[in-house]
PDB file of C-alpha atoms in Angstrom:
ATOM      1  CA  MET A  20      14.860   2.607  22.336  1.00 39.00           C
ATOM      2  CA  ARG A  21      13.353   4.527  19.445  1.00 39.00           C
ATOM      3  CA  ARG A  22      12.388   8.160  19.360  1.00 38.00           C
ATOM      4  CA  SER A  23      10.102   9.134  16.510  1.00 36.00           C
ATOM      5  CA  ILE A  24       8.672  12.492  15.546  1.00 33.00           C
ATOM      6  CA  SER A  25       6.300  12.824  12.582  1.00 34.00           C
ATOM      7  CA  LEU A  26       5.440  16.232  11.210  1.00 33.00           C
ATOM      8  CA  PHE A  27       2.615  16.618   8.729  1.00 31.00           C
ATOM      9  CA  THR A  28       0.602  19.332   7.072  1.00 31.00           C
ATOM     10  CA  GLY A  29      -2.482  19.923   9.194  1.00 32.00           C
ATOM     11  CA  LEU A  30      -3.288  19.917  12.892  1.00 28.00           C
ATOM     12  CA  LEU A  31      -0.595  18.390  15.135  1.00 28.00           C
ATOM     13  CA  ILE A  32      -1.691  16.144  17.972  1.00 28.00           C
ATOM     14  CA  ALA A  33       1.020  15.265  20.470  1.00 29.00           C
ATOM     15  CA  MET A  34       1.028  12.533  23.061  1.00 27.00           C
ATOM     16  CA  SER A  35       3.808  11.907  25.515  1.00 28.00           C
ATOM     17  CA  GLY A  36       4.410   9.413  28.282  1.00 29.00           C
ATOM     18  CA  LEU A  37       7.076   8.573  30.828  1.00 27.00           C
ATOM     19  CA  ALA A  38       8.419   5.017  30.670  1.00 29.00           C
ATOM     20  CA  MET A  39       9.414   3.237  33.846  1.00 29.00           C
ATOM     21  CA  ALA A  40      13.072   4.042  34.658  1.00 32.00           C
ATOM     22  CA  GLY A  41      13.602   5.437  31.137  1.00 32.00           C
ATOM     23  CA  PRO A  42      13.601   8.671  29.158  1.00 32.00           C
ATOM     24  CA  VAL A  43      10.491  10.470  27.978  1.00 29.00           C
ATOM     25  CA  LYS A  44       9.239   9.313  24.570  1.00 32.00           C
ATOM     26  CA  THR A  45       7.283  11.761  22.437  1.00 30.00           C
ATOM     27  CA  VAL A  46       5.233  10.824  19.381  1.00 35.00           C
ATOM     28  CA  ALA A  47       3.460  13.336  17.150  1.00 35.00           C
ATOM     29  CA  VAL A  48       0.882  12.423  14.531  1.00 37.00           C
ATOM     30  CA  SER A  49      -1.380  14.436  12.254  1.00 38.00           C
ATOM     31  CA  ALA A  50      -3.222  14.302   8.937  1.00 45.00           C
ATOM     32  CA  PRO A  51      -0.871  14.021   5.933  1.00 50.00           C
ATOM     33  CA  SER A  52      -2.687  16.708   3.955  1.00 49.00           C
ATOM     34  CA  ALA A  53      -4.706  19.849   4.402  1.00 46.00           C
ATOM     35  CA  GLU A  54      -8.414  19.586   5.158  1.00 48.00           C
ATOM     36  CA  GLY A  55      -9.522  20.605   1.679  1.00 57.00           C
ATOM     37  CA  PRO A  56      -8.196  20.214  -1.890  1.00 70.00           C
ATOM     38  CA  LEU A  57      -5.817  22.777  -3.326  1.00 79.00           C
ATOM     39  CA  LEU A  58      -8.101  23.123  -6.352  1.00 84.00           C
ATOM     40  CA  ALA A  59     -11.720  22.080  -6.769  1.00 88.00           C
ATOM     41  CA  TYR A  60     -14.219  22.473  -9.609  1.00 89.00           C
ATOM     42  CA  LYS A  61     -17.687  20.971  -9.898  1.00 89.00           C
ATOM     43  CA  ASN A  62     -20.704  21.310 -12.157  1.00 91.00           C
ATOM     44  CA  ALA A  63     -23.616  19.067 -13.108  1.00 87.00           C
ATOM     45  CA  GLU A  64     -21.409  16.654 -15.085  1.00 92.00           C
ATOM     46  CA  SER A  65     -17.806  17.143 -13.943  1.00 93.00           C
ATOM     47  CA  ASN A  66     -15.951  17.005 -10.641  1.00 94.00           C
ATOM     48  CA  LEU A  67     -12.250  17.886 -10.344  1.00 94.00           C
ATOM     49  CA  LYS A  68     -10.070  17.929  -7.222  1.00 93.00           C
ATOM     50  CA  ALA A  69      -6.327  18.549  -7.007  1.00 94.00           C
ATOM     51  CA  SER A  70      -4.200  18.365  -3.856  1.00 92.00           C
ATOM     52  CA  LEU A  71      -0.681  18.957  -2.604  1.00 91.00           C
ATOM     53  CA  SER A  72       0.553  17.264   0.564  1.00 87.00           C
ATOM     54  CA  THR A  73       3.773  17.132   2.534  1.00 87.00           C
ATOM     55  CA  LEU A  74       4.862  14.626   5.141  1.00 83.00           C
ATOM     56  CA  ALA A  75       8.037  14.328   7.208  1.00 85.00           C
ATOM     57  CA  ARG A  76       9.394  12.004   9.874  1.00 81.00           C
ATOM     58  CA  TYR A  77      12.518  12.383  12.007  1.00 82.00           C
ATOM     59  CA  GLU A  78      13.991   9.238  13.534  1.00 77.00           C
ATOM     60  CA  SER A  79      16.870   8.413  15.829  1.00 78.00           C
ATOM     61  CA  PHE A  80      17.909   5.035  17.283  1.00 73.00           C
ATOM     62  CA  ASP A  81      20.215   3.921  20.030  1.00 78.00           C
ATOM     63  CA  ALA A  82      22.782   1.421  18.716  1.00 78.00           C
ATOM     64  CA  LEU A  83      21.583  -2.207  18.829  1.00 78.00           C
ATOM     65  CA  PRO A  84      23.866  -5.282  19.004  1.00 83.00           C
ATOM     66  CA  THR A  85      22.972  -7.793  16.291  1.00 80.00           C
ATOM     67  CA  ASP A  86      25.234 -10.773  17.043  1.00 81.00           C
ATOM     68  CA  ARG A  87      27.479 -12.269  19.719  1.00 85.00           C
ATOM     69  CA  ASP A  88      30.510 -10.455  18.262  1.00 82.00           C
ATOM     70  CA  GLY A  89      28.922  -7.109  19.063  1.00 79.00           C
ATOM     71  CA  THR A  90      28.210  -5.993  15.489  1.00 80.00           C
ATOM     72  CA  GLN A  91      26.002  -2.957  15.914  1.00 78.00           C
ATOM     73  CA  TYR A  92      23.076  -1.613  13.950  1.00 75.00           C
ATOM     74  CA  ALA A  93      23.795   2.075  14.528  1.00 74.00           C
ATOM     75  CA  PRO A  94      22.115   4.343  11.963  1.00 73.00           C
ATOM     76  CA  ASP A  95      22.541   8.095  11.989  1.00 75.00           C
ATOM     77  CA  ALA A  96      19.505  10.198  12.789  1.00 79.00           C
ATOM     78  CA  ALA A  97      17.373  10.439   9.628  1.00 80.00           C
ATOM     79  CA  MET A  98      14.843  12.830   8.122  1.00 83.00           C
ATOM     80  CA  ASN A  99      12.289  11.058   5.905  1.00 83.00           C
ATOM     81  CA  LEU A 100      10.377  13.376   3.542  1.00 87.00           C
ATOM     82  CA  ARG A 101       7.552  13.015   1.058  1.00 89.00           C
ATOM     83  CA  PHE A 102       6.054  15.654  -1.263  1.00 90.00           C
ATOM     84  CA  ARG A 103       2.963  14.496  -3.191  1.00 92.00           C
ATOM     85  CA  ILE A 104       0.696  15.995  -5.847  1.00 94.00           C
ATOM     86  CA  SER A 105      -2.573  14.376  -6.899  1.00 94.00           C
ATOM     87  CA  ALA A 106      -5.655  15.027  -9.005  1.00 95.00           C
ATOM     88  CA  ASP A 107      -8.968  13.186  -9.434  1.00 95.00           C
ATOM     89  CA  TYR A 108     -11.509  13.869 -12.173  1.00 96.00           C
ATOM     90  CA  ARG A 109     -14.936  12.349 -12.856  1.00 96.00           C
ATOM     91  CA  HIS A 110     -17.204  13.074 -15.798  1.00 96.00           C
ATOM     92  CA  THR A 111     -20.740  11.679 -15.409  1.00 95.00           C
ATOM     93  CA  PHE A 112     -22.602  11.063 -18.658  1.00 94.00           C
ATOM     94  CA  GLN A 113     -25.734   9.743 -16.962  1.00 92.00           C
ATOM     95  CA  LYS A 114     -26.647   7.684 -13.914  1.00 89.00           C
ATOM     96  CA  TYR A 115     -24.222   4.718 -13.525  1.00 91.00           C
ATOM     97  CA  ILE A 116     -22.165   5.800 -16.546  1.00 94.00           C
ATOM     98  CA  TRP A 117     -19.032   7.807 -15.856  1.00 95.00           C
ATOM     99  CA  LEU A 118     -15.346   8.254 -16.677  1.00 97.00           C
ATOM    100  CA  ASP A 119     -12.694   8.540 -13.954  1.00 96.00           C
ATOM    101  CA  ALA A 120      -9.151   9.874 -14.329  1.00 97.00           C
ATOM    102  CA  ASN A 121      -6.664   9.717 -11.431  1.00 97.00           C
ATOM    103  CA  PHE A 122      -3.127  11.009 -11.053  1.00 97.00           C
ATOM    104  CA  GLU A 123      -0.795  10.793  -8.056  1.00 95.00           C
ATOM    105  CA  HIS A 124       2.928  11.483  -8.028  1.00 95.00           C
ATOM    106  CA  ASP A 125       5.414  11.598  -5.178  1.00 93.00           C
ATOM    107  CA  VAL A 126       7.647  14.383  -6.450  1.00 92.00           C
ATOM    108  CA  TYR A 127      10.180  13.391  -3.807  1.00 91.00           C
ATOM    109  CA  THR A 128      10.176  10.506  -1.363  1.00 88.00           C
ATOM    110  CA  GLY A 129      13.223   9.450   0.612  1.00 84.00           C
ATOM    111  CA  VAL A 130      15.872  10.408   3.135  1.00 84.00           C
ATOM    112  CA  PRO A 131      17.695  13.662   2.272  1.00 83.00           C
ATOM    113  CA  TYR A 132      19.530  13.730   5.612  1.00 76.00           C
ATOM    114  CA  GLY A 133      21.059  10.910   7.639  1.00 75.00           C
ATOM    115  CA  GLY A 134      19.961   7.333   7.178  1.00 69.00           C
ATOM    116  CA  PHE A 135      21.830   4.051   7.169  1.00 67.00           C
ATOM    117  CA  GLU A 136      23.836   2.166   4.566  1.00 66.00           C
ATOM    118  CA  ASP A 137      26.036  -0.798   5.498  1.00 63.00           C
ATOM    119  CA  ASP A 138      26.788  -3.847   3.352  1.00 57.00           C
ATOM    120  CA  ARG A 139      26.608  -6.070   6.440  1.00 60.00           C
ATOM    121  CA  PHE A 140      22.860  -5.445   6.700  1.00 56.00           C
ATOM    122  CA  ILE A 141      20.222  -6.282   4.096  1.00 54.00           C
ATOM    123  CA  ASP A 142      17.636  -3.703   2.997  1.00 53.00           C
ATOM    124  CA  PRO A 143      17.974  -1.014   5.692  1.00 54.00           C
ATOM    125  CA  GLN A 144      14.714   0.838   6.238  1.00 55.00           C
ATOM    126  CA  ASP A 145      16.144   4.341   5.866  1.00 57.00           C
ATOM    127  CA  ALA A 146      18.889   4.247   3.235  1.00 59.00           C
ATOM    128  CA  PRO A 147      20.047   7.748   2.284  1.00 64.00           C
ATOM    129  CA  GLY A 148      18.768   9.316  -0.918  1.00 73.00           C
ATOM    130  CA  GLY A 149      15.401   9.811  -2.547  1.00 80.00           C
ATOM    131  CA  GLU A 150      13.519   9.715  -5.822  1.00 84.00           C
ATOM    132  CA  GLY A 151      10.348  10.687  -7.594  1.00 89.00           C
ATOM    133  CA  GLN A 152       7.695   7.973  -7.782  1.00 90.00           C
ATOM    134  CA  LEU A 153       4.638   7.814 -10.027  1.00 94.00           C
ATOM    135  CA  ARG A 154       1.810   6.123  -8.122  1.00 94.00           C
ATOM    136  CA  LYS A 155      -1.273   6.674 -10.264  1.00 96.00           C
ATOM    137  CA  ALA A 156      -1.926   7.666 -13.863  1.00 96.00           C
ATOM    138  CA  LYS A 157      -5.044   5.761 -14.889  1.00 97.00           C
ATOM    139  CA  LEU A 158      -8.416   5.897 -16.628  1.00 97.00           C
ATOM    140  CA  ALA A 159     -11.517   3.888 -15.722  1.00 97.00           C
ATOM    141  CA  MET A 160     -14.966   3.657 -17.306  1.00 97.00           C
ATOM    142  CA  ARG A 161     -18.149   2.548 -15.551  1.00 96.00           C
ATOM    143  CA  LEU A 162     -21.058   1.304 -17.702  1.00 95.00           C
ATOM    144  CA  GLY A 163     -23.747   0.178 -15.309  1.00 93.00           C
ATOM    145  CA  TYR A 164     -22.675  -3.131 -13.786  1.00 94.00           C
ATOM    146  CA  VAL A 165     -19.424  -3.277 -15.792  1.00 96.00           C
ATOM    147  CA  ALA A 166     -16.226  -1.298 -15.198  1.00 96.00           C
ATOM    148  CA  PHE A 167     -12.905  -1.454 -17.021  1.00 97.00           C
ATOM    149  CA  GLY A 168      -9.734   0.573 -17.145  1.00 96.00           C
ATOM    150  CA  GLY A 169      -5.982   0.669 -17.039  1.00 96.00           C
ATOM    151  CA  GLY A 170      -2.811   2.547 -16.271  1.00 97.00           C
ATOM    152  CA  VAL A 171      -0.330   2.927 -13.448  1.00 96.00           C
ATOM    153  CA  THR A 172      -1.953   2.374 -10.066  1.00 95.00           C
ATOM    154  CA  THR A 173      -1.339   1.115  -6.549  1.00 94.00           C
ATOM    155  CA  SER A 174      -2.440  -2.370  -5.496  1.00 93.00           C
ATOM    156  CA  GLN A 175      -4.348  -3.162  -2.299  1.00 91.00           C
ATOM    157  CA  TRP A 176      -6.230  -6.193  -0.998  1.00 91.00           C
ATOM    158  CA  GLY A 177      -7.735  -6.635   2.451  1.00 89.00           C
ATOM    159  CA  LEU A 178      -5.435  -5.611   5.290  1.00 88.00           C
ATOM    160  CA  GLY A 179      -2.419  -5.481   2.981  1.00 88.00           C
ATOM    161  CA  LEU A 180      -0.841  -8.855   3.754  1.00 89.00           C
ATOM    162  CA  LEU A 181      -0.052  -9.584   0.077  1.00 90.00           C
ATOM    163  CA  ALA A 182      -0.897  -6.340  -1.725  1.00 90.00           C
ATOM    164  CA  ASN A 183      -0.421  -3.043   0.129  1.00 88.00           C
ATOM    165  CA  SER A 184      -0.866   0.358  -1.502  1.00 90.00           C
ATOM    166  CA  GLY A 185       0.764   2.362   1.305  1.00 85.00           C
ATOM    167  CA  ASP A 186      -2.319   4.586   1.497  1.00 83.00           C
ATOM    168  CA  HIS A 187      -3.504   3.642   4.969  1.00 79.00           C
ATOM    169  CA  GLY A 188      -1.840   5.984   7.415  1.00 75.00           C
ATOM    170  CA  TRP A 189      -3.386   7.930  10.243  1.00 72.00           C
ATOM    171  CA  ALA A 190      -6.365  10.140   9.419  1.00 70.00           C
ATOM    172  CA  PRO A 191      -9.099  11.751  11.532  1.00 69.00           C
ATOM    173  CA  GLY A 192     -11.598   9.112  12.611  1.00 68.00           C
ATOM    174  CA  ASN A 193      -9.448   5.987  12.309  1.00 69.00           C
ATOM    175  CA  ALA A 194      -7.150   4.167  14.720  1.00 67.00           C
ATOM    176  CA  ASN A 195      -4.209   3.594  12.360  1.00 70.00           C
ATOM    177  CA  PHE A 196      -0.936   4.519  14.025  1.00 70.00           C
ATOM    178  CA  SER A 197       1.394   4.351  11.040  1.00 72.00           C
ATOM    179  CA  ASP A 198       3.418   6.486   8.666  1.00 72.00           C
ATOM    180  CA  PRO A 199       3.575   4.522   5.379  1.00 78.00           C
ATOM    181  CA  ARG A 200       5.850   5.214   2.428  1.00 78.00           C
ATOM    182  CA  SER A 201       5.696   4.006  -1.174  1.00 82.00           C
ATOM    183  CA  GLY A 202       3.524   0.901  -1.688  1.00 88.00           C
ATOM    184  CA  ASP A 203       2.860  -1.768  -4.327  1.00 92.00           C
ATOM    185  CA  ARG A 204       2.758  -0.124  -7.768  1.00 94.00           C
ATOM    186  CA  VAL A 205       1.675  -1.831 -10.987  1.00 95.00           C
ATOM    187  CA  LEU A 206       0.807  -1.126 -14.609  1.00 96.00           C
ATOM    188  CA  ARG A 207      -2.665  -2.702 -14.684  1.00 96.00           C
ATOM    189  CA  GLY A 208      -5.512  -3.452 -17.024  1.00 97.00           C
ATOM    190  CA  TYR A 209      -8.733  -4.764 -15.481  1.00 97.00           C
ATOM    191  CA  VAL A 210     -12.397  -5.640 -15.960  1.00 97.00           C
ATOM    192  CA  LEU A 211     -14.928  -5.687 -13.112  1.00 96.00           C
ATOM    193  CA  VAL A 212     -18.536  -6.888 -13.014  1.00 95.00           C
ATOM    194  CA  GLY A 213     -20.789  -5.932 -10.114  1.00 88.00           C
ATOM    195  CA  PRO A 214     -22.196  -5.388  -7.656  1.00 91.00           C
ATOM    196  CA  ILE A 215     -24.912  -7.864  -8.631  1.00 92.00           C
ATOM    197  CA  THR A 216     -27.422 -10.080  -6.789  1.00 91.00           C
ATOM    198  CA  PRO A 217     -28.755  -9.268  -3.293  1.00 91.00           C
ATOM    199  CA  LEU A 218     -25.319 -10.180  -1.878  1.00 90.00           C
ATOM    200  CA  LYS A 219     -23.722  -7.384  -3.958  1.00 93.00           C
ATOM    201  CA  LEU A 220     -21.214  -9.734  -5.544  1.00 94.00           C
ATOM    202  CA  ALA A 221     -18.325  -8.206  -7.507  1.00 95.00           C
ATOM    203  CA  LEU A 222     -15.895 -10.153  -9.710  1.00 96.00           C
ATOM    204  CA  SER A 223     -12.739  -8.653 -11.191  1.00 96.00           C
ATOM    205  CA  VAL A 224      -9.912  -9.865 -13.406  1.00 97.00           C
ATOM    206  CA  ALA A 225      -6.659  -7.903 -13.792  1.00 97.00           C
ATOM    207  CA  TYR A 226      -3.294  -8.262 -15.474  1.00 97.00           C
ATOM    208  CA  ASP A 227      -0.298  -6.458 -13.935  1.00 96.00           C
ATOM    209  CA  GLU A 228       3.217  -5.576 -14.876  1.00 96.00           C
ATOM    210  CA  VAL A 229       4.800  -4.994 -11.477  1.00 94.00           C
ATOM    211  CA  LEU A 230       6.636  -1.673 -11.126  1.00 93.00           C
ATOM    212  CA  GLY A 231       7.598  -2.000  -7.468  1.00 89.00           C
ATOM    213  CA  ASP A 232       6.757  -4.067  -4.373  1.00 88.00           C
ATOM    214  CA  ASP A 233       8.439  -5.849  -1.466  1.00 85.00           C
ATOM    215  CA  VAL A 234       9.730  -8.824  -3.457  1.00 86.00           C
ATOM    216  CA  LEU A 235      10.743  -7.108  -6.717  1.00 85.00           C
ATOM    217  CA  VAL A 236      14.476  -6.388  -6.515  1.00 83.00           C
ATOM    218  CA  ASP A 237      16.736  -4.496  -8.928  1.00 79.00           C
ATOM    219  CA  ASP A 238      16.703  -5.828 -12.503  1.00 84.00           C
ATOM    220  CA  ASP A 239      13.864  -8.282 -11.788  1.00 89.00           C
ATOM    221  CA  GLU A 240      10.733  -8.273 -13.939  1.00 92.00           C
ATOM    222  CA  ALA A 241       7.377  -9.599 -12.756  1.00 94.00           C
ATOM    223  CA  THR A 242       3.888 -10.030 -14.170  1.00 95.00           C
ATOM    224  CA  GLN A 243       0.774 -11.369 -12.483  1.00 96.00           C
ATOM    225  CA  LEU A 244      -2.755 -12.393 -13.381  1.00 97.00           C
ATOM    226  CA  ILE A 245      -5.255 -11.611 -10.618  1.00 96.00           C
ATOM    227  CA  THR A 246      -8.837 -12.651  -9.942  1.00 97.00           C
ATOM    228  CA  ALA A 247     -10.934 -11.429  -7.027  1.00 96.00           C
ATOM    229  CA  LEU A 248     -14.452 -12.195  -5.807  1.00 96.00           C
ATOM    230  CA  MET A 249     -16.007  -9.930  -3.167  1.00 95.00           C
ATOM    231  CA  ILE A 250     -19.278  -9.763  -1.266  1.00 95.00           C
ATOM    232  CA  ASN A 251     -20.458  -6.209  -0.593  1.00 92.00           C
ATOM    233  CA  PRO A 252     -16.994  -4.737  -1.420  1.00 89.00           C
ATOM    234  CA  ARG A 253     -17.731  -1.177  -0.274  1.00 87.00           C
ATOM    235  CA  GLY A 254     -19.731  -2.152   2.785  1.00 87.00           C
ATOM    236  CA  ASP A 255     -18.923  -2.292   6.481  1.00 88.00           C
ATOM    237  CA  ARG A 256     -19.422  -6.065   6.416  1.00 92.00           C
ATOM    238  CA  THR A 257     -17.575  -7.710   3.563  1.00 94.00           C
ATOM    239  CA  ALA A 258     -15.630 -10.806   2.574  1.00 95.00           C
ATOM    240  CA  GLY A 259     -13.726 -12.011  -0.448  1.00 95.00           C
ATOM    241  CA  ILE A 260     -11.074 -14.206  -2.021  1.00 96.00           C
ATOM    242  CA  TYR A 261      -8.110 -13.021  -4.089  1.00 96.00           C
ATOM    243  CA  THR A 262      -5.917 -15.186  -6.304  1.00 96.00           C
ATOM    244  CA  ALA A 263      -2.695 -14.083  -8.008  1.00 96.00           C
ATOM    245  CA  PHE A 264      -0.623 -16.109 -10.489  1.00 97.00           C
ATOM    246  CA  ARG A 265       2.808 -14.462 -10.548  1.00 96.00           C
ATOM    247  CA  THR A 266       5.915 -15.008 -12.651  1.00 95.00           C
ATOM    248  CA  GLN A 267       9.126 -13.208 -11.672  1.00 94.00           C
ATOM    249  CA  ASP A 268      12.164 -13.224 -13.948  1.00 92.00           C
ATOM    250  CA  HIS A 269      15.445 -12.806 -12.054  1.00 90.00           C
ATOM    251  CA  GLY A 270      17.732 -12.798 -15.108  1.00 83.00           C
ATOM    252  CA  GLY A 271      20.175 -15.474 -16.147  1.00 83.00           C
ATOM    253  CA  GLY A 272      17.311 -17.820 -16.973  1.00 84.00           C
ATOM    254  CA  LYS A 273      16.127 -18.004 -13.365  1.00 89.00           C
ATOM    255  CA  THR A 274      12.426 -17.543 -12.585  1.00 91.00           C
ATOM    256  CA  THR A 275       9.985 -17.826  -9.701  1.00 93.00           C
ATOM    257  CA  ASP A 276       6.408 -18.962 -10.342  1.00 94.00           C
ATOM    258  CA  VAL A 277       3.893 -18.798  -7.513  1.00 96.00           C
ATOM    259  CA  THR A 278       0.161 -18.909  -6.866  1.00 96.00           C
ATOM    260  CA  ALA A 279      -1.094 -16.773  -3.983  1.00 96.00           C
ATOM    261  CA  ILE A 280      -4.554 -17.243  -2.461  1.00 96.00           C
ATOM    262  CA  ASP A 281      -5.797 -14.697   0.068  1.00 96.00           C
ATOM    263  CA  VAL A 282      -9.105 -14.771   1.988  1.00 96.00           C
ATOM    264  CA  TYR A 283     -10.250 -11.601   3.723  1.00 95.00           C
ATOM    265  CA  GLY A 284     -13.242 -10.646   5.851  1.00 95.00           C
ATOM    266  CA  LYS A 285     -14.364  -7.586   7.803  1.00 93.00           C
ATOM    267  CA  TRP A 286     -17.255  -7.124  10.244  1.00 93.00           C
ATOM    268  CA  THR A 287     -18.272  -3.747  11.653  1.00 90.00           C
ATOM    269  CA  GLN A 288     -20.581  -3.516  14.658  1.00 88.00           C
ATOM    270  CA  LYS A 289     -21.747  -0.291  16.256  1.00 85.00           C
ATOM    271  CA  VAL A 290     -21.085  -0.040  19.989  1.00 85.00           C
ATOM    272  CA  GLY A 291     -23.401   2.471  21.571  1.00 79.00           C
ATOM    273  CA  SER A 292     -24.495   5.315  19.339  1.00 77.00           C
ATOM    274  CA  HIS A 293     -21.134   6.650  18.150  1.00 77.00           C
ATOM    275  CA  TYR A 294     -18.399   3.999  18.248  1.00 80.00           C
ATOM    276  CA  PRO A 295     -17.872   1.391  15.495  1.00 82.00           C
ATOM    277  CA  LEU A 296     -16.056  -1.827  16.436  1.00 86.00           C
ATOM    278  CA  VAL A 297     -14.239  -3.283  13.416  1.00 87.00           C
ATOM    279  CA  THR A 298     -13.019  -6.882  13.316  1.00 91.00           C
ATOM    280  CA  ALA A 299     -11.003  -8.069  10.308  1.00 92.00           C
ATOM    281  CA  LEU A 300      -9.095 -11.226   9.394  1.00 95.00           C
ATOM    282  CA  GLU A 301      -6.841 -12.082   6.462  1.00 95.00           C
ATOM    283  CA  VAL A 302      -5.244 -15.465   5.702  1.00 96.00           C
ATOM    284  CA  ALA A 303      -2.925 -16.081   2.753  1.00 96.00           C
ATOM    285  CA  THR A 304      -1.048 -19.016   1.219  1.00 96.00           C
ATOM    286  CA  VAL A 305       1.743 -18.882  -1.373  1.00 96.00           C
ATOM    287  CA  THR A 306       2.839 -22.008  -3.262  1.00 96.00           C
ATOM    288  CA  GLY A 307       5.077 -22.488  -6.269  1.00 95.00           C
ATOM    289  CA  GLU A 308       8.612 -23.074  -7.486  1.00 94.00           C
ATOM    290  CA  THR A 309      11.830 -21.052  -7.837  1.00 93.00           C
ATOM    291  CA  ASP A 310      15.125 -21.488  -9.653  1.00 89.00           C
ATOM    292  CA  LEU A 311      16.977 -19.329  -7.126  1.00 87.00           C
ATOM    293  CA  GLY A 312      19.616 -20.999  -4.937  1.00 84.00           C
ATOM    294  CA  PRO A 313      20.109 -24.113  -7.099  1.00 84.00           C
ATOM    295  CA  ASN A 314      22.510 -26.977  -6.361  1.00 86.00           C
ATOM    296  CA  PRO A 315      23.369 -30.192  -8.254  1.00 85.00           C
ATOM    297  CA  ASP A 316      20.756 -32.207  -6.371  1.00 84.00           C
ATOM    298  CA  TYR A 317      17.992 -29.575  -6.410  1.00 86.00           C
ATOM    299  CA  PRO A 318      18.120 -27.256  -9.448  1.00 86.00           C
ATOM    300  CA  SER A 319      14.826 -25.755  -8.297  1.00 88.00           C
ATOM    301  CA  HIS A 320      13.000 -25.452  -4.971  1.00 91.00           C
ATOM    302  CA  ASP A 321       9.373 -25.676  -3.910  1.00 92.00           C
ATOM    303  CA  ILE A 322       7.748 -22.713  -2.162  1.00 93.00           C
ATOM    304  CA  ALA A 323       5.103 -23.098   0.550  1.00 94.00           C
ATOM    305  CA  GLN A 324       4.127 -20.209   2.822  1.00 94.00           C
ATOM    306  CA  VAL A 325       1.167 -19.401   5.065  1.00 95.00           C
ATOM    307  CA  GLY A 326       0.456 -16.109   6.803  1.00 93.00           C
ATOM    308  CA  ALA A 327      -2.380 -14.466   8.685  1.00 93.00           C
ATOM    309  CA  VAL A 328      -3.196 -11.153  10.284  1.00 89.00           C
TER     310      VAL A 328
END
């Protein structure tokens, strides 16, 4: 059984229910930031917004047996905190020509109290300790149908099956029941063309140095070349294909080279006069080769994965 309490800045909405022959479970969710920016400035050409947000989650677990010998996963109760500052600036030179600057930094993200650390278990979710984490420090220029830019940023595609920015938690008006932390962070340079044609096609090419994601472990280095083609990318009905060519250096002369292809689509249909029904699908394949886990017969191994959500 898991008891979870999330405390955020903003209005707290609590829901509780009684499970059959079990204890009461209480879950609390609210917006992760105040309703308005901490600082805002706007004139005919410039728009600046700066925000400060706090987010906390308290978790406790009953001990869980993990094997036939009775080895238990028994973490202490944990407090998970995040303090974030952010700023967004846009300077508009004329219609369809503007400069964007974005900054986002988690001053602290982690577990200052409690958590779990045991060498018998791999990658515990709430290991004790915390750190500062730069998420965005980037510039982008829009010149009509062409945009280009670079800097530190988060990476997101579709529903987040391959690239997940960690930005999609609960907010007023959506049905996300989640409390994300961190996310995929990269040092990126990119060029985008679009939207063009009646289909509102957009094509982008990017090159990343990976700063942190699910498969980058300590001392690894990874780079990736990404292409993406989208139809109506900002619309309620959209589809696209994303391709990433990734090389990950594990040290000691060992590397992993993969090609990931991800197809995503979303369809939004209004039900009645007030309720949107959103249907989305994402399917991804990963193929390639790795030098990890070699043996005399197979110094390298093929990779083939398929996933969908």
